[in-house]
mmCIF file of C-alpha atoms and ligand atoms in Angstrom:
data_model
loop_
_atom_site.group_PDB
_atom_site.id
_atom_site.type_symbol
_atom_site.label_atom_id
_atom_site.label_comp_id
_atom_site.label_asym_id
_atom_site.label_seq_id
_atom_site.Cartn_x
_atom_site.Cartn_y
_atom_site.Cartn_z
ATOM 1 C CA UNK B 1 -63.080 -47.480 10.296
ATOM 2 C CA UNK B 2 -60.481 -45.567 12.186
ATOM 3 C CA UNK B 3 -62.158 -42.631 13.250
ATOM 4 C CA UNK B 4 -58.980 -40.590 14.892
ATOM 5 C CA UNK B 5 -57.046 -41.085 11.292
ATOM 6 C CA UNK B 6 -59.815 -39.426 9.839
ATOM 7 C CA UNK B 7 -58.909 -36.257 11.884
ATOM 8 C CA UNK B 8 -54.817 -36.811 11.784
ATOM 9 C CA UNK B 9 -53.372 -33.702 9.792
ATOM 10 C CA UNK B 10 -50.291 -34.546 9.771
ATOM 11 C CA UNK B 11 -48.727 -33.567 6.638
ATOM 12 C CA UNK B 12 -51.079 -30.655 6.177
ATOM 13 C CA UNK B 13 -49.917 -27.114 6.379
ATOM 14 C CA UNK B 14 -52.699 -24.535 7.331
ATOM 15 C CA UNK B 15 -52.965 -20.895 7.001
ATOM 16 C CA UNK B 16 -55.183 -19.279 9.637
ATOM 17 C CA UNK B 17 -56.229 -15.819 9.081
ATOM 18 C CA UNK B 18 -56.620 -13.404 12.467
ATOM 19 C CA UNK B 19 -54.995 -16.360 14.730
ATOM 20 C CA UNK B 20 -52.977 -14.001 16.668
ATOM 21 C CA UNK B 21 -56.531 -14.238 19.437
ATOM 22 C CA UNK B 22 -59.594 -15.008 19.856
ATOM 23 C CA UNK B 23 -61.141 -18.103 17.740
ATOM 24 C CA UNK B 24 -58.292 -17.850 15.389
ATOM 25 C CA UNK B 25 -56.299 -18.723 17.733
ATOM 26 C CA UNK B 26 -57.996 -21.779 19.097
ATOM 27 C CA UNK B 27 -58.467 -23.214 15.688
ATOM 28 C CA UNK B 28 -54.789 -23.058 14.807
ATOM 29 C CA UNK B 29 -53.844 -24.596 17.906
ATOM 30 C CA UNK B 30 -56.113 -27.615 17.163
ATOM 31 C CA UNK B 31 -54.879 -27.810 13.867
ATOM 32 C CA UNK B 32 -51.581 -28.186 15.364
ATOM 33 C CA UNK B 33 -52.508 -30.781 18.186
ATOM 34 C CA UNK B 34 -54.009 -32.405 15.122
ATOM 35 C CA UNK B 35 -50.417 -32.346 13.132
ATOM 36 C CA UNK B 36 -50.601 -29.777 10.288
ATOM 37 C CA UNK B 37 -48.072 -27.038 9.883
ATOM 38 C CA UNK B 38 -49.343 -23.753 10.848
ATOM 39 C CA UNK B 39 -48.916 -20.091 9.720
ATOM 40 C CA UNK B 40 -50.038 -18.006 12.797
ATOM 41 C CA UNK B 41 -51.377 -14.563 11.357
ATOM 42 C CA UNK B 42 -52.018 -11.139 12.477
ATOM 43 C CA UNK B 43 -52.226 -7.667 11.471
ATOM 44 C CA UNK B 44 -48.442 -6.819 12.075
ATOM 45 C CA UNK B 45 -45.442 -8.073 14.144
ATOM 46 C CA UNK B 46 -46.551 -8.042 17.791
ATOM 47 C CA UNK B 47 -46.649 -9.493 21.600
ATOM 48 C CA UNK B 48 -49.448 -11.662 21.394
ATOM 49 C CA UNK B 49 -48.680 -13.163 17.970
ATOM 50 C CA UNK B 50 -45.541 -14.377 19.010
ATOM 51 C CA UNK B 51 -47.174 -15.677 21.921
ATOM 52 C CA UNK B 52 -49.839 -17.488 19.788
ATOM 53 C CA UNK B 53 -46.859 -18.595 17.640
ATOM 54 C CA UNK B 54 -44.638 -20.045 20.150
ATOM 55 C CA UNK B 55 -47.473 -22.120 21.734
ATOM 56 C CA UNK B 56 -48.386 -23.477 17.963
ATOM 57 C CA UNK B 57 -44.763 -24.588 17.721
ATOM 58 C CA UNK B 58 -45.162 -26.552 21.062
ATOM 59 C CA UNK B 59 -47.519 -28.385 18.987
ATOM 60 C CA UNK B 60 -46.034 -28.199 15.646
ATOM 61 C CA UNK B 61 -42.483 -26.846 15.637
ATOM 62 C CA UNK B 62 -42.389 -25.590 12.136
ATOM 63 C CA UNK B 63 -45.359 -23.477 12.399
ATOM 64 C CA UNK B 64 -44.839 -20.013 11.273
ATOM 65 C CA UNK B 65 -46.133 -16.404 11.233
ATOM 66 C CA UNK B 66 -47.286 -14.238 8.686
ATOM 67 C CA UNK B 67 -48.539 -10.662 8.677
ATOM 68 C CA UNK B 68 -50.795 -8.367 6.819
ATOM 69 C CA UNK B 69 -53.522 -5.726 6.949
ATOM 70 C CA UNK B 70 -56.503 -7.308 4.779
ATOM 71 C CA UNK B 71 -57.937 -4.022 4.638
ATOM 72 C CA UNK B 72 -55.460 -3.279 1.999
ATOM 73 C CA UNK B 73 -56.904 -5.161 -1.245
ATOM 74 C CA UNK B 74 -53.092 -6.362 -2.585
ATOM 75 C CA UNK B 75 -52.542 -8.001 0.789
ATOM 76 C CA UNK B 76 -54.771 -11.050 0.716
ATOM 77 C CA UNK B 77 -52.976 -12.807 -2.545
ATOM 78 C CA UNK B 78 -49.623 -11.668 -0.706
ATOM 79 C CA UNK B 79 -49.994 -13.647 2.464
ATOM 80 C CA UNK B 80 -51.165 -16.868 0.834
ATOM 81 C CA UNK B 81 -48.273 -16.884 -1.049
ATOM 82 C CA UNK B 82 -45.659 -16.183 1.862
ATOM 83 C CA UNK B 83 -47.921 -18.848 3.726
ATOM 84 C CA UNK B 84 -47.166 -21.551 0.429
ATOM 85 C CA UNK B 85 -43.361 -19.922 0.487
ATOM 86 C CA UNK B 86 -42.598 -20.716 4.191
ATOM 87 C CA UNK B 87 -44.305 -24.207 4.854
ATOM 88 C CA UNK B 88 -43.666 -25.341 1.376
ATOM 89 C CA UNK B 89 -47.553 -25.878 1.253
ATOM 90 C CA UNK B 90 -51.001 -25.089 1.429
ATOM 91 C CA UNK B 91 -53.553 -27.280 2.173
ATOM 92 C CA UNK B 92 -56.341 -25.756 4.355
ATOM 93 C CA UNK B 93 -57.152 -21.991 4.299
ATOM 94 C CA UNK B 94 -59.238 -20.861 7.340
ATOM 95 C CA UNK B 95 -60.438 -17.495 6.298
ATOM 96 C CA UNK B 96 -61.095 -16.100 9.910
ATOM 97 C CA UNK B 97 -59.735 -12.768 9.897
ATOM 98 C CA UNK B 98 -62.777 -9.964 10.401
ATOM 99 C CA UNK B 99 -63.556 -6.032 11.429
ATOM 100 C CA UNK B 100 -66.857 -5.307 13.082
ATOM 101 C CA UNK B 101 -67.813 -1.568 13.483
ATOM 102 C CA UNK B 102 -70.397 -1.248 15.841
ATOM 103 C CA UNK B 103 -72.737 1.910 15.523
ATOM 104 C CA UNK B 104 -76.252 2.884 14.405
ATOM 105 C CA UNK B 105 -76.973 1.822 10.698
ATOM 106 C CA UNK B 106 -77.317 5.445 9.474
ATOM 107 C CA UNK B 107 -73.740 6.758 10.896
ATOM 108 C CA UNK B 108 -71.989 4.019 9.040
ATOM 109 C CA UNK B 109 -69.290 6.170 7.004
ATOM 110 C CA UNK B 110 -68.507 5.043 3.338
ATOM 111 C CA UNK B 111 -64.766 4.428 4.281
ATOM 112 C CA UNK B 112 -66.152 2.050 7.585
ATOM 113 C CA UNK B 113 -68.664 0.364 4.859
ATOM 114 C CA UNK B 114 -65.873 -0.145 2.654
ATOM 115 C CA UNK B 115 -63.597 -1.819 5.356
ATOM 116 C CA UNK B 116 -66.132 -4.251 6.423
ATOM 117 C CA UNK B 117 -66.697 -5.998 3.016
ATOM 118 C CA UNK B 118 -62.994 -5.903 2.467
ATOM 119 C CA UNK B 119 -61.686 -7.727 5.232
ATOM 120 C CA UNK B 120 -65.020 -9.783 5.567
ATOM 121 C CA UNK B 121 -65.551 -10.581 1.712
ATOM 122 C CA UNK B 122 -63.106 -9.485 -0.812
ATOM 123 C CA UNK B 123 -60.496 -10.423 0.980
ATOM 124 C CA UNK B 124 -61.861 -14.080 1.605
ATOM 125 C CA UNK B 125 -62.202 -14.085 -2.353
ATOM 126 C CA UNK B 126 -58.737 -13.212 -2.988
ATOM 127 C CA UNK B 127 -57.138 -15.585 -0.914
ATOM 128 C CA UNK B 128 -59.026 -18.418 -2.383
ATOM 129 C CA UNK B 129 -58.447 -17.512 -5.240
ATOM 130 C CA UNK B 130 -54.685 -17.411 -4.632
ATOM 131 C CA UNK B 131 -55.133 -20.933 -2.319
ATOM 132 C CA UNK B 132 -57.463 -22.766 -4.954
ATOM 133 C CA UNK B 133 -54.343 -23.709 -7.285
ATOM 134 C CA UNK B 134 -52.137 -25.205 -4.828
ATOM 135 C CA UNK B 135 -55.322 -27.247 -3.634
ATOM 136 C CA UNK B 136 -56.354 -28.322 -6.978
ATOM 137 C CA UNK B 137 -52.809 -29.808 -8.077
ATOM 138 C CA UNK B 138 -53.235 -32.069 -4.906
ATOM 139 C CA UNK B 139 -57.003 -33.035 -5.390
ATOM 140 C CA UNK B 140 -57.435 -32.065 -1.845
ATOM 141 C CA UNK B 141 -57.821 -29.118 0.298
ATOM 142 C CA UNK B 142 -60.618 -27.695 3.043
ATOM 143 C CA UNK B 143 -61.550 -23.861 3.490
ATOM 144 C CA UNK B 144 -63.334 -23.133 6.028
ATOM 145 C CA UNK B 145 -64.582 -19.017 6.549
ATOM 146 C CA UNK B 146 -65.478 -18.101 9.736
ATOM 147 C CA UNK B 147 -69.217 -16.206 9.522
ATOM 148 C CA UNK B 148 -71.429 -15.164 12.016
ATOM 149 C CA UNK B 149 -74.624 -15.938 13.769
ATOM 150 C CA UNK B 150 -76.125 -12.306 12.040
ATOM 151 C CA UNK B 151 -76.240 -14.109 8.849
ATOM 152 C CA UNK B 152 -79.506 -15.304 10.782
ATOM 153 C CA UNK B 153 -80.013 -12.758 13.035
ATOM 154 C CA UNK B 154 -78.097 -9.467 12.245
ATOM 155 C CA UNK B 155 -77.723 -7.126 15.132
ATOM 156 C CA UNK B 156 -79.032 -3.674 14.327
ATOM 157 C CA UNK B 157 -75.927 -1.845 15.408
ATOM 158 C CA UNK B 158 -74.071 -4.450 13.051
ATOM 159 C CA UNK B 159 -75.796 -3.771 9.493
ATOM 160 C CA UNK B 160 -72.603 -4.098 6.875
ATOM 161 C CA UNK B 161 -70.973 -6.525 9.312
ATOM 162 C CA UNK B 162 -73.911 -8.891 9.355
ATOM 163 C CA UNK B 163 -74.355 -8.462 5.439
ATOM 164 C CA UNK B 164 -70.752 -8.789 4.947
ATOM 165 C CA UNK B 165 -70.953 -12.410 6.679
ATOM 166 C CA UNK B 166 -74.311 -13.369 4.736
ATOM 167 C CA UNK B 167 -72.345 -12.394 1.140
ATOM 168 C CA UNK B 168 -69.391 -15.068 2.453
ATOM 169 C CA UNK B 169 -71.679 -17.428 2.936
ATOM 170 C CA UNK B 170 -73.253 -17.283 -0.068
ATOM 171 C CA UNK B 171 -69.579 -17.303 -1.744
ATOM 172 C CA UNK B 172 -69.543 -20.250 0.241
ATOM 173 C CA UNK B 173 -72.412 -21.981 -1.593
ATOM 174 C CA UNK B 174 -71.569 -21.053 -5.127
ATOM 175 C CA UNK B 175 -67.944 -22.065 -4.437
ATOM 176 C CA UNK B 176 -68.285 -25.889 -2.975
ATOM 177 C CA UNK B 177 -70.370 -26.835 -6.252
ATOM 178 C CA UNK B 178 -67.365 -25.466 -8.647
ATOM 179 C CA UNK B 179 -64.356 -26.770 -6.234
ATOM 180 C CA UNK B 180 -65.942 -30.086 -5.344
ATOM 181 C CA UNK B 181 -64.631 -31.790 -8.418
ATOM 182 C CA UNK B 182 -61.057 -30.978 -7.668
ATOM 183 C CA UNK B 183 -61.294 -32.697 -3.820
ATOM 184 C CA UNK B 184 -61.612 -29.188 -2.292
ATOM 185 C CA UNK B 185 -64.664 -28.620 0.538
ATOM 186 C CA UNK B 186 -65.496 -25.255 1.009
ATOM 187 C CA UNK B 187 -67.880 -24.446 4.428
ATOM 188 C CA UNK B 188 -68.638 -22.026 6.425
ATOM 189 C CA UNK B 189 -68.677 -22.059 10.667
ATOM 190 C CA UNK B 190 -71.153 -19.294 11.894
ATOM 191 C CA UNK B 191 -70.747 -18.631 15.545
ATOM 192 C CA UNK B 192 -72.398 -17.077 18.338
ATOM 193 C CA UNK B 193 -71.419 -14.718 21.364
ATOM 194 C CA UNK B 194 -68.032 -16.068 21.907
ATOM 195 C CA UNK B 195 -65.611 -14.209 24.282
ATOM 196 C CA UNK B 196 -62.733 -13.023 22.838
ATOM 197 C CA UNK B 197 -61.467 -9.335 22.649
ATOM 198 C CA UNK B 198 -63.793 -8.121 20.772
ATOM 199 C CA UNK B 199 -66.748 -8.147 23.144
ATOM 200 C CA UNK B 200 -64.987 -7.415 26.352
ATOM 201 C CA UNK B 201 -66.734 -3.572 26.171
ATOM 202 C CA UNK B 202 -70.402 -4.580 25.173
ATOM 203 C CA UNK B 203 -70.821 -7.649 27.570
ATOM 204 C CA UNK B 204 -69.019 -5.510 31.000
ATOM 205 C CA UNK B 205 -72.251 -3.840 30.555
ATOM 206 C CA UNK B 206 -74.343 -6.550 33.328
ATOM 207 C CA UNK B 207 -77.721 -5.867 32.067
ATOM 208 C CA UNK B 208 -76.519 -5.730 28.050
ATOM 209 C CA UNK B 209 -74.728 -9.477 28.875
ATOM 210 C CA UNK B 210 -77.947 -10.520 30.615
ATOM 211 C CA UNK B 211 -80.160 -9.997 27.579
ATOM 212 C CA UNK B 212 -78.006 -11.453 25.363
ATOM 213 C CA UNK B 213 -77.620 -14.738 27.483
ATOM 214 C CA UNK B 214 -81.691 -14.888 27.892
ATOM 215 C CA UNK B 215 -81.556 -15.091 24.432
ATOM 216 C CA UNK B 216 -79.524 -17.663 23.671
ATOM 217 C CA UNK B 217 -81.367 -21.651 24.759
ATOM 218 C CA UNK B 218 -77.799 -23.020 26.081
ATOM 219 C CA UNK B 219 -78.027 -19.818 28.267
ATOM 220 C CA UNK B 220 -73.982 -19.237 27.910
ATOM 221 C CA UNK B 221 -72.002 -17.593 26.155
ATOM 222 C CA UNK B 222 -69.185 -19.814 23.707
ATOM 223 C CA UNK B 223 -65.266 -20.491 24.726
ATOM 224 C CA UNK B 224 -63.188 -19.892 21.996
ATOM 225 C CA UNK B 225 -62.441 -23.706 22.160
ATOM 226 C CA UNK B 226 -66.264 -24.374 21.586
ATOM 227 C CA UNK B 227 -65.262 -23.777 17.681
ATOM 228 C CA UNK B 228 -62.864 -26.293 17.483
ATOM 229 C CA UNK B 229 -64.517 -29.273 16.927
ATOM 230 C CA UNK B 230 -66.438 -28.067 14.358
ATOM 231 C CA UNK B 231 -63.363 -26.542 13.010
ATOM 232 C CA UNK B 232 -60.945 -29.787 12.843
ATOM 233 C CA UNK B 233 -64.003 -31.728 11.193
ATOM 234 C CA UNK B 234 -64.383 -29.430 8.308
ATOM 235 C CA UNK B 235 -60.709 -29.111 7.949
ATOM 236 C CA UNK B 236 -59.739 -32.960 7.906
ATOM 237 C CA UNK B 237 -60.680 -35.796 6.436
ATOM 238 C CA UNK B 238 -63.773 -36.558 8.548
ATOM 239 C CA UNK B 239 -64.990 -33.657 6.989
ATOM 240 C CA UNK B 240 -64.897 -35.195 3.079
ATOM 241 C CA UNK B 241 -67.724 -35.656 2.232
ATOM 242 C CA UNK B 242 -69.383 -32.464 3.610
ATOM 243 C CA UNK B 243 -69.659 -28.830 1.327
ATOM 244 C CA UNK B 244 -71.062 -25.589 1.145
ATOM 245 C CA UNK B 245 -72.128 -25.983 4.450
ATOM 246 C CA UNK B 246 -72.897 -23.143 6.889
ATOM 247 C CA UNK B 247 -72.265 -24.662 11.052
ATOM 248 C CA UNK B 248 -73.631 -22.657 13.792
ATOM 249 C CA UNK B 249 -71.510 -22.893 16.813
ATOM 250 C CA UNK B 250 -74.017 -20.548 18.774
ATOM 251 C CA UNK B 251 -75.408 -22.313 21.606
ATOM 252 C CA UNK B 252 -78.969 -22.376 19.764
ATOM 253 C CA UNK B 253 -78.990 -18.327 19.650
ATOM 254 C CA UNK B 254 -80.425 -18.599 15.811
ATOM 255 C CA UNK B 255 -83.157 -20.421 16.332
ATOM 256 C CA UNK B 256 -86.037 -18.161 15.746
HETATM 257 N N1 NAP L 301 -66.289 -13.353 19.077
HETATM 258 C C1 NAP L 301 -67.545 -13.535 18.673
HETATM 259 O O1 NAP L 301 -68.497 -13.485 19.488
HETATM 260 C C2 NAP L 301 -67.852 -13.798 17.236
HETATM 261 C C3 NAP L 301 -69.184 -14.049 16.890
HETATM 262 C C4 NAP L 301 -69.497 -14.324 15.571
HETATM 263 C C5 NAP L 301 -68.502 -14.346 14.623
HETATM 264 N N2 NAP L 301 -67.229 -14.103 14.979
HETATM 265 C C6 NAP L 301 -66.211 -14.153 13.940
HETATM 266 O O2 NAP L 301 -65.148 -14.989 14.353
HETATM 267 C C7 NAP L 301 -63.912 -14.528 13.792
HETATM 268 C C8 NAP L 301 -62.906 -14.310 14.901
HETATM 269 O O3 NAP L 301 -63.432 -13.372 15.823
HETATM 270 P P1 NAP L 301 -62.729 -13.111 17.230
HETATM 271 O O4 NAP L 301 -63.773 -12.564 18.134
HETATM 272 O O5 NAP L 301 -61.953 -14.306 17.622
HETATM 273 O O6 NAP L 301 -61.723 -11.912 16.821
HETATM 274 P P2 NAP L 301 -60.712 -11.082 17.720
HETATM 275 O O7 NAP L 301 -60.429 -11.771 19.013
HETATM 276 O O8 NAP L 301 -61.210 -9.700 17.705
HETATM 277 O O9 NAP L 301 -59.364 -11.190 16.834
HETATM 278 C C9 NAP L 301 -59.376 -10.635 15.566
HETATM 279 C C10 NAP L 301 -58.224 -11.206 14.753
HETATM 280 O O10 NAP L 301 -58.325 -10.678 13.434
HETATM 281 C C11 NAP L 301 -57.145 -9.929 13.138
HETATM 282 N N3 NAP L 301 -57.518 -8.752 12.374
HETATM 283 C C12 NAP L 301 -58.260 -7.692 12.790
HETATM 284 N N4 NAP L 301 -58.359 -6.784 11.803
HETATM 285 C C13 NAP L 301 -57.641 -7.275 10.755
HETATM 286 C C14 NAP L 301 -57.330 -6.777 9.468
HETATM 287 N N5 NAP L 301 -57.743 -5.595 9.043
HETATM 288 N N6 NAP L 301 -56.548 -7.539 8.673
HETATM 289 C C15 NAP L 301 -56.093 -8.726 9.085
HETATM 290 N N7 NAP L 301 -56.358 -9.245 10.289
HETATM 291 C C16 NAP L 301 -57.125 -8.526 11.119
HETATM 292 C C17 NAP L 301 -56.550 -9.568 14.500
HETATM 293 O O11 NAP L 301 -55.145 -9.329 14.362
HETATM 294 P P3 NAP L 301 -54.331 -8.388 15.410
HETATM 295 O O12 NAP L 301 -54.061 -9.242 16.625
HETATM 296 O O13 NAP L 301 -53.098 -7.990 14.688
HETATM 297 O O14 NAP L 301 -55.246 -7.241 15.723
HETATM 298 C C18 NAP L 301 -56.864 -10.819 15.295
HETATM 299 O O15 NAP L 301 -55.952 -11.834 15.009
HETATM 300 C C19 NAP L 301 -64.267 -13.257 13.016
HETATM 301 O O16 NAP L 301 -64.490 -13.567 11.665
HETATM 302 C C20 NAP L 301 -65.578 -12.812 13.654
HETATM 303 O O17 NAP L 301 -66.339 -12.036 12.775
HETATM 304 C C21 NAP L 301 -66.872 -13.823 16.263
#
């Protein structure tokens, strides 16, 4: 068997939703090193998505970026298809993209509750939906969503974020059992603290960072590189034959 075929991706083109940092990021650049054709994504033009996107091209020169706001519903049908329009392709959808609005359950506005399941869940529905088709003439294709350890252990300041990630998992399960037959995987990778952007406020508070980390049995917080793995194998074929799975990448932090 030759294992590093099974991970080659060359000849795949990959969308990666919210690559312009964090995790996103990291997964499109493996996808590159791997050999698939990347379309870099962010919110709108900007600095660090050109950034993202030039260092993608290092690794796969006709990478591209595409941008959108998921929180507005016609937007997640529109980038899949300027993703299929500029690499001619879509193979693997990583769904990756999220907002988290961090505040006591019973402030949460309707508008902020409203935002949450859009970008975290309707949005992840609407661009498989638009993906599936392309997929299904090939009789291949991977997406992968990117969920959260709260699907096990929701943080109380976190309540429609951490529901929003269970209800993509479970879109997750229902999916791979109807896509399966047409050589599509569908999974889900859950991670833990990982430091990106996002958490930069919550863990500069010492103590906060401490309790977290006592928490967790690896005792570290995750490098956005710590996803990757997990990422190329759901994404390639070493991943065939696995579905409707949900991967922590959390350093232990769900065990009860
Ligand atoms: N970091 C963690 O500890 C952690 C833990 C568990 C799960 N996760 C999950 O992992 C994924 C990546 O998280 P991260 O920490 O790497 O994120 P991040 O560094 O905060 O980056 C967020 C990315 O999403 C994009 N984005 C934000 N709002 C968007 C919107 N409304 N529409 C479209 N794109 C939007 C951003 O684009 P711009 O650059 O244009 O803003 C950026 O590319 C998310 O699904 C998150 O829920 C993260």
């Amino acid at each position: 068997m030759n294992i590093p075929k099974l991970f080659n991706l060359a000849g795949r083109a990959a969308l990666v939703t919210g690559s312009s940092r964090g995790i996103g990021r990291a997964i499109a650049l493996g996808l590159a090193e791997y050999g698939a054709t990347v379309a870099v994504h962010g919110t709108k033009p900007a600095k660090v998505l050109d950034e993202t996107l030039a260092d993608v091209r290092k690794l796969s020169p006709r990478s591209v970026a595409v941008t959108g706001d998921l929180s507005q519903p016609e937007v997640s049908a529109r980038l899949v298809a300027d993703a299929i329009s500029a690499l001619g392709a879509l193979d693997i959808l990583v769904a990756n993209a999220s907002v988290q609005i961090r505040k006591p359950w019973v402030e949460v506005t309707q508008a902020e509750a409203e935002q949450q399941m859009q970008v975290n869940v309707h949005a992840t529905l609407r661009m498989i939906q638009a993906a599936v088709p392309a997929m299904r003439a090939k009789k291949w294709g991977r997406i992968l969503t990117i969920g959260s350890v709260q699907q096990q252990r929701p943080h109380p300041d976190m309540v429609v974020y951490a529901a929003s990630k269970s209800a993509q998992e479970n879109l997750v399960r229902n999916l791979a059992k109807q896509l399966g037959p047409d050589g599509i995987t569908i999974n889900n990778l859950a991670p833990g603290v990982i430091l990106t952007d996002r958490n930069v406020p919550v863990l500069a508070d010492g103590a906060y960072a401490d309790r977290v980390r006592s928490i967790i049995p690896l005792r570290s917080f995750g490098e956005t590189e710590d996803c990757v793995g997990a990422a190329l194998l759901l994404c390639s074929d070493a991943g065939r034959y696995i579905t409707g799975v949900d991967l922590l990448v959390d350093g232990g932090m769900a065990l009860p």
